[in-house]
PDB file of C-alpha atoms in Angstrom:
ATOM      1  CA  MET A   1      86.784  77.641  87.627  1.00 49.00           C
ATOM      2  CA  HIS A   2      85.718  81.287  87.927  1.00 44.00           C
ATOM      3  CA  ARG A   3      88.832  83.313  87.035  1.00 48.00           C
ATOM      4  CA  ASP A   4      88.063  86.381  89.198  1.00 54.00           C
ATOM      5  CA  LEU A   5      86.688  85.519  92.609  1.00 62.00           C
ATOM      6  CA  ALA A   6      86.322  88.794  94.535  1.00 66.00           C
ATOM      7  CA  ALA A   7      83.838  90.494  96.881  1.00 70.00           C
ATOM      8  CA  ARG A   8      82.541  92.752  94.096  1.00 64.00           C
ATOM      9  CA  ASN A   9      81.618  89.611  92.127  1.00 69.00           C
ATOM     10  CA  CYS A  10      79.628  87.932  94.932  1.00 72.00           C
ATOM     11  CA  LEU A  11      75.953  88.783  94.599  1.00 68.00           C
ATOM     12  CA  ILE A  12      73.554  87.900  97.412  1.00 75.00           C
ATOM     13  CA  GLY A  13      70.049  86.925  96.294  1.00 72.00           C
ATOM     14  CA  VAL A  14      66.871  85.371  97.638  1.00 72.00           C
ATOM     15  CA  ASN A  15      67.330  83.310 100.820  1.00 78.00           C
ATOM     16  CA  ASP A  16      70.887  84.664 101.118  1.00 76.00           C
ATOM     17  CA  THR A  17      71.995  82.623  98.107  1.00 75.00           C
ATOM     18  CA  CYS A  18      75.402  83.743  96.885  1.00 71.00           C
ATOM     19  CA  LYS A  19      75.914  83.955  93.119  1.00 66.00           C
ATOM     20  CA  ILE A  20      79.321  84.575  91.579  1.00 64.00           C
ATOM     21  CA  SER A  21      79.536  87.040  88.669  1.00 59.00           C
ATOM     22  CA  ASP A  22      82.060  88.843  86.413  1.00 57.00           C
ATOM     23  CA  PHE A  23      85.612  87.957  85.398  1.00 45.00           C
ATOM     24  CA  GLY A  24      89.127  89.415  85.384  1.00 53.00           C
ATOM     25  CA  LEU A  25      90.557  92.027  87.817  1.00 60.00           C
ATOM     26  CA  TRP A  26      92.662  90.562  90.677  1.00 77.00           C
ATOM     27  CA  LEU A  27      94.497  87.824  88.831  1.00 84.00           C
ATOM     28  CA  ALA A  28      97.219  85.405  89.870  1.00 89.00           C
ATOM     29  CA  PRO A  29     100.722  86.068  88.468  1.00 91.00           C
ATOM     30  CA  GLU A  30     100.629  83.051  86.119  1.00 92.00           C
ATOM     31  CA  THR A  31      97.349  84.320  84.694  1.00 87.00           C
ATOM     32  CA  MET A  32      98.784  87.788  84.095  1.00 86.00           C
ATOM     33  CA  ILE A  33     101.933  86.371  82.484  1.00 88.00           C
ATOM     34  CA  ARG A  34     100.669  83.470  80.392  1.00 88.00           C
ATOM     35  CA  GLY A  35      96.880  83.702  80.520  1.00 83.00           C
ATOM     36  CA  LEU A  36      96.758  80.392  82.411  1.00 83.00           C
ATOM     37  CA  TYR A  37      93.623  79.852  84.457  1.00 85.00           C
ATOM     38  CA  SER A  38      93.251  76.997  86.926  1.00 90.00           C
ATOM     39  CA  ASN A  39      91.687  76.175  90.258  1.00 93.00           C
ATOM     40  CA  LYS A  40      94.960  77.380  91.780  1.00 95.00           C
ATOM     41  CA  SER A  41      94.572  80.792  90.125  1.00 92.00           C
ATOM     42  CA  ASP A  42      91.075  80.909  91.643  1.00 90.00           C
ATOM     43  CA  VAL A  43      92.671  80.140  95.027  1.00 94.00           C
ATOM     44  CA  TRP A  44      94.810  83.283  94.552  1.00 93.00           C
ATOM     45  CA  SER A  45      91.619  85.245  93.891  1.00 89.00           C
ATOM     46  CA  CYS A  46      90.061  83.658  96.978  1.00 91.00           C
ATOM     47  CA  GLY A  47      92.930  85.155  98.993  1.00 94.00           C
ATOM     48  CA  VAL A  48      92.078  88.565  97.519  1.00 91.00           C
ATOM     49  CA  LEU A  49      88.414  87.972  98.421  1.00 88.00           C
ATOM     50  CA  MET A  50      89.459  87.169 102.004  1.00 92.00           C
ATOM     51  CA  PHE A  51      91.385  90.453 102.126  1.00 93.00           C
ATOM     52  CA  GLU A  52      88.323  92.340 100.866  1.00 88.00           C
ATOM     53  CA  VAL A  53      85.993  90.679 103.373  1.00 89.00           C
ATOM     54  CA  PHE A  54      88.242  91.148 106.419  1.00 92.00           C
ATOM     55  CA  SER A  55      89.101  94.757 105.457  1.00 93.00           C
ATOM     56  CA  ASN A  56      85.403  95.659 105.099  1.00 91.00           C
ATOM     57  CA  GLY A  57      85.640  96.096 101.342  1.00 86.00           C
ATOM     58  CA  GLU A  58      88.942  97.950 101.087  1.00 89.00           C
ATOM     59  CA  VAL A  59      90.237  98.052  97.527  1.00 85.00           C
ATOM     60  CA  PRO A  60      93.309  95.809  97.196  1.00 89.00           C
ATOM     61  CA  TYR A  61      96.533  97.678  96.411  1.00 88.00           C
ATOM     62  CA  LYS A  62      94.678 100.993  96.848  1.00 88.00           C
ATOM     63  CA  HIS A  63      97.984 102.817  97.384  1.00 89.00           C
ATOM     64  CA  ILE A  64      98.914 102.119  93.734  1.00 88.00           C
ATOM     65  CA  SER A  65      96.938 104.204  91.253  1.00 85.00           C
ATOM     66  CA  LYS A  66      97.765 102.400  87.994  1.00 85.00           C
ATOM     67  CA  LEU A  67      96.577  98.857  87.307  1.00 80.00           C
ATOM     68  CA  SER A  68      99.641  98.341  85.078  1.00 84.00           C
ATOM     69  CA  GLU A  69     101.887  99.068  88.078  1.00 88.00           C
ATOM     70  CA  VAL A  70      99.956  96.574  90.244  1.00 86.00           C
ATOM     71  CA  ARG A  71     100.398  93.946  87.524  1.00 86.00           C
ATOM     72  CA  ARG A  72     104.134  94.648  87.190  1.00 89.00           C
ATOM     73  CA  GLU A  73     104.717  94.522  90.956  1.00 90.00           C
ATOM     74  CA  VAL A  74     102.695  91.316  91.410  1.00 89.00           C
ATOM     75  CA  ILE A  75     104.477  89.614  88.491  1.00 89.00           C
ATOM     76  CA  PHE A  76     108.062  90.833  88.873  1.00 88.00           C
ATOM     77  CA  GLY A  77     108.154  92.126  92.422  1.00 76.00           C
ATOM     78  CA  SER A  78     106.855  90.562  95.523  1.00 83.00           C
ATOM     79  CA  LEU A  79     103.724  92.660  95.917  1.00 88.00           C
ATOM     80  CA  ARG A  80     101.310  90.658  98.036  1.00 93.00           C
ATOM     81  CA  LEU A  81      98.376  91.779 100.098  1.00 94.00           C
ATOM     82  CA  LYS A  82      99.080  92.028 103.809  1.00 95.00           C
ATOM     83  CA  PRO A  83      96.451  90.748 106.234  1.00 97.00           C
ATOM     84  CA  PRO A  84      94.144  93.523 107.462  1.00 95.00           C
ATOM     85  CA  ARG A  85      94.980  94.780 110.953  1.00 92.00           C
ATOM     86  CA  ASP A  86      92.011  93.128 112.708  1.00 90.00           C
ATOM     87  CA  MET A  87      92.198  89.821 110.824  1.00 92.00           C
ATOM     88  CA  PRO A  88      92.542  86.859 113.202  1.00 91.00           C
ATOM     89  CA  PRO A  89      95.925  85.106 112.846  1.00 92.00           C
ATOM     90  CA  GLU A  90      94.334  81.819 111.731  1.00 91.00           C
ATOM     91  CA  ASP A  91      92.531  83.590 108.893  1.00 92.00           C
ATOM     92  CA  ALA A  92      95.657  85.569 108.005  1.00 95.00           C
ATOM     93  CA  GLY A  93      97.637  82.343 107.636  1.00 95.00           C
ATOM     94  CA  ILE A  94      94.992  80.895 105.348  1.00 95.00           C
ATOM     95  CA  MET A  95      94.880  84.084 103.256  1.00 96.00           C
ATOM     96  CA  LEU A  96      98.669  84.289 102.910  1.00 97.00           C
ATOM     97  CA  SER A  97      98.855  80.649 101.791  1.00 97.00           C
ATOM     98  CA  CYS A  98      96.711  81.625  98.789  1.00 96.00           C
ATOM     99  CA  PHE A  99      99.454  83.990  97.552  1.00 95.00           C
ATOM    100  CA  GLU A 100     102.220  81.446  97.014  1.00 94.00           C
ATOM    101  CA  ASN A 101     104.152  82.289  93.832  1.00 92.00           C
ATOM    102  CA  ASN A 102     104.126  78.683  92.671  1.00 93.00           C
ATOM    103  CA  PRO A 103     100.506  77.679  91.985  1.00 94.00           C
ATOM    104  CA  LEU A 104     101.289  74.093  93.010  1.00 96.00           C
ATOM    105  CA  SER A 105     102.260  75.369  96.473  1.00 96.00           C
ATOM    106  CA  ARG A 106      98.875  77.018  97.018  1.00 97.00           C
ATOM    107  CA  PRO A 107      96.209  75.095  98.907  1.00 97.00           C
ATOM    108  CA  SER A 108      93.333  73.487  97.041  1.00 96.00           C
ATOM    109  CA  PHE A 109      89.758  74.566  97.758  1.00 93.00           C
ATOM    110  CA  ASP A 110      89.363  71.316  99.700  1.00 92.00           C
ATOM    111  CA  ASP A 111      92.385  72.354 101.797  1.00 94.00           C
ATOM    112  CA  LEU A 112      90.796  75.765 102.397  1.00 93.00           C
ATOM    113  CA  LYS A 113      87.507  74.151 103.415  1.00 91.00           C
ATOM    114  CA  ARG A 114      89.257  71.835 105.865  1.00 90.00           C
ATOM    115  CA  ALA A 115      91.238  74.735 107.306  1.00 91.00           C
ATOM    116  CA  TYR A 116      88.104  76.806 107.838  1.00 86.00           C
ATOM    117  CA  VAL A 117      86.201  73.915 109.372  1.00 85.00           C
ATOM    118  CA  GLY A 118      89.130  73.581 111.778  1.00 83.00           C
ATOM    119  CA  VAL A 119      89.086  77.309 112.589  1.00 83.00           C
ATOM    120  CA  LEU A 120      85.309  77.259 113.127  1.00 78.00           C
ATOM    121  CA  PHE A 121      85.493  74.130 115.238  1.00 74.00           C
ATOM    122  CA  ALA A 122      88.205  75.583 117.482  1.00 76.00           C
ATOM    123  CA  SER A 123      86.305  78.856 117.846  1.00 73.00           C
ATOM    124  CA  TYR A 124      82.947  77.307 118.683  1.00 68.00           C
ATOM    125  CA  LYS A 125      84.498  74.585 120.829  1.00 64.00           C
ATOM    126  CA  SER A 126      86.004  77.207 123.102  1.00 66.00           C
ATOM    127  CA  SER A 127      82.813  79.283 123.267  1.00 65.00           C
ATOM    128  CA  CYS A 128      79.946  76.782 123.361  1.00 62.00           C
ATOM    129  CA  GLY A 129      81.280  73.240 123.740  1.00 58.00           C
ATOM    130  CA  VAL A 130      81.667  70.346 121.339  1.00 59.00           C
ATOM    131  CA  GLY A 131      78.149  68.895 121.764  1.00 63.00           C
ATOM    132  CA  LYS A 132      76.390  72.105 120.799  1.00 59.00           C
ATOM    133  CA  LEU A 133      78.827  72.624 117.943  1.00 57.00           C
ATOM    134  CA  GLN A 134      78.153  69.156 116.563  1.00 60.00           C
ATOM    135  CA  ARG A 135      74.411  69.808 116.672  1.00 61.00           C
ATOM    136  CA  MET A 136      74.911  73.158 114.911  1.00 57.00           C
ATOM    137  CA  MET A 137      77.153  71.595 112.289  1.00 57.00           C
ATOM    138  CA  GLY A 138      75.620  68.152 111.838  1.00 58.00           C
ATOM    139  CA  TRP A 139      77.472  67.638 108.568  1.00 50.00           C
ATOM    140  CA  PHE A 140      80.730  68.078 110.429  1.00 49.00           C
ATOM    141  CA  ALA A 141      80.044  65.547 113.176  1.00 45.00           C
ATOM    142  CA  ALA A 142      80.114  62.693 110.656  1.00 50.00           C
ATOM    143  CA  ASP A 143      83.709  63.253 109.598  1.00 51.00           C
ATOM    144  CA  LYS A 144      86.170  64.838 112.004  1.00 51.00           C
ATOM    145  CA  ALA A 145      88.958  63.903 109.583  1.00 51.00           C
ATOM    146  CA  GLU A 146      87.971  67.004 107.615  1.00 53.00           C
ATOM    147  CA  ILE A 147      89.935  69.144 110.089  1.00 52.00           C
ATOM    148  CA  ALA A 148      93.401  69.967 108.824  1.00 54.00           C
ATOM    149  CA  PRO A 149      95.446  73.162 108.909  1.00 55.00           C
ATOM    150  CA  VAL A 150      96.562  74.788 105.668  1.00 57.00           C
ATOM    151  CA  LYS A 151     100.330  74.704 105.285  1.00 59.00           C
ATOM    152  CA  THR A 152     101.632  78.243 105.724  1.00 53.00           C
TER     153      THR A 152
END
């Protein structure tokens, strides 16, 4: 469990190895309210990370100047990040599923992985064919059962 997964906390090192750093800015509502951290609160942060990646590093909630107001609106209002304009619909659905109010309704990281494998498979299947895709993603060819959409 990380507690603050966000683009600013992903450091790229030697051989394009990604290291996760820092803790604490774009938190899930249950974390803000009760200080509860879980894999599901990290899933919320993963949704924020997706927003940051697909918006080319745009600051979440940039139209709100005070962090206390962001916290209040996320906790008591229904402030949720909207998918960036150019975000593909499949990715937008995955991102939005991360922002479920009830942590138990959010996907697990295994669910997110399966959803992204499905998105990648569909994308590459249409552009280069299944055989080439299976060679490119040898780990995937062994278990096609890994494909499953995230419930949105």
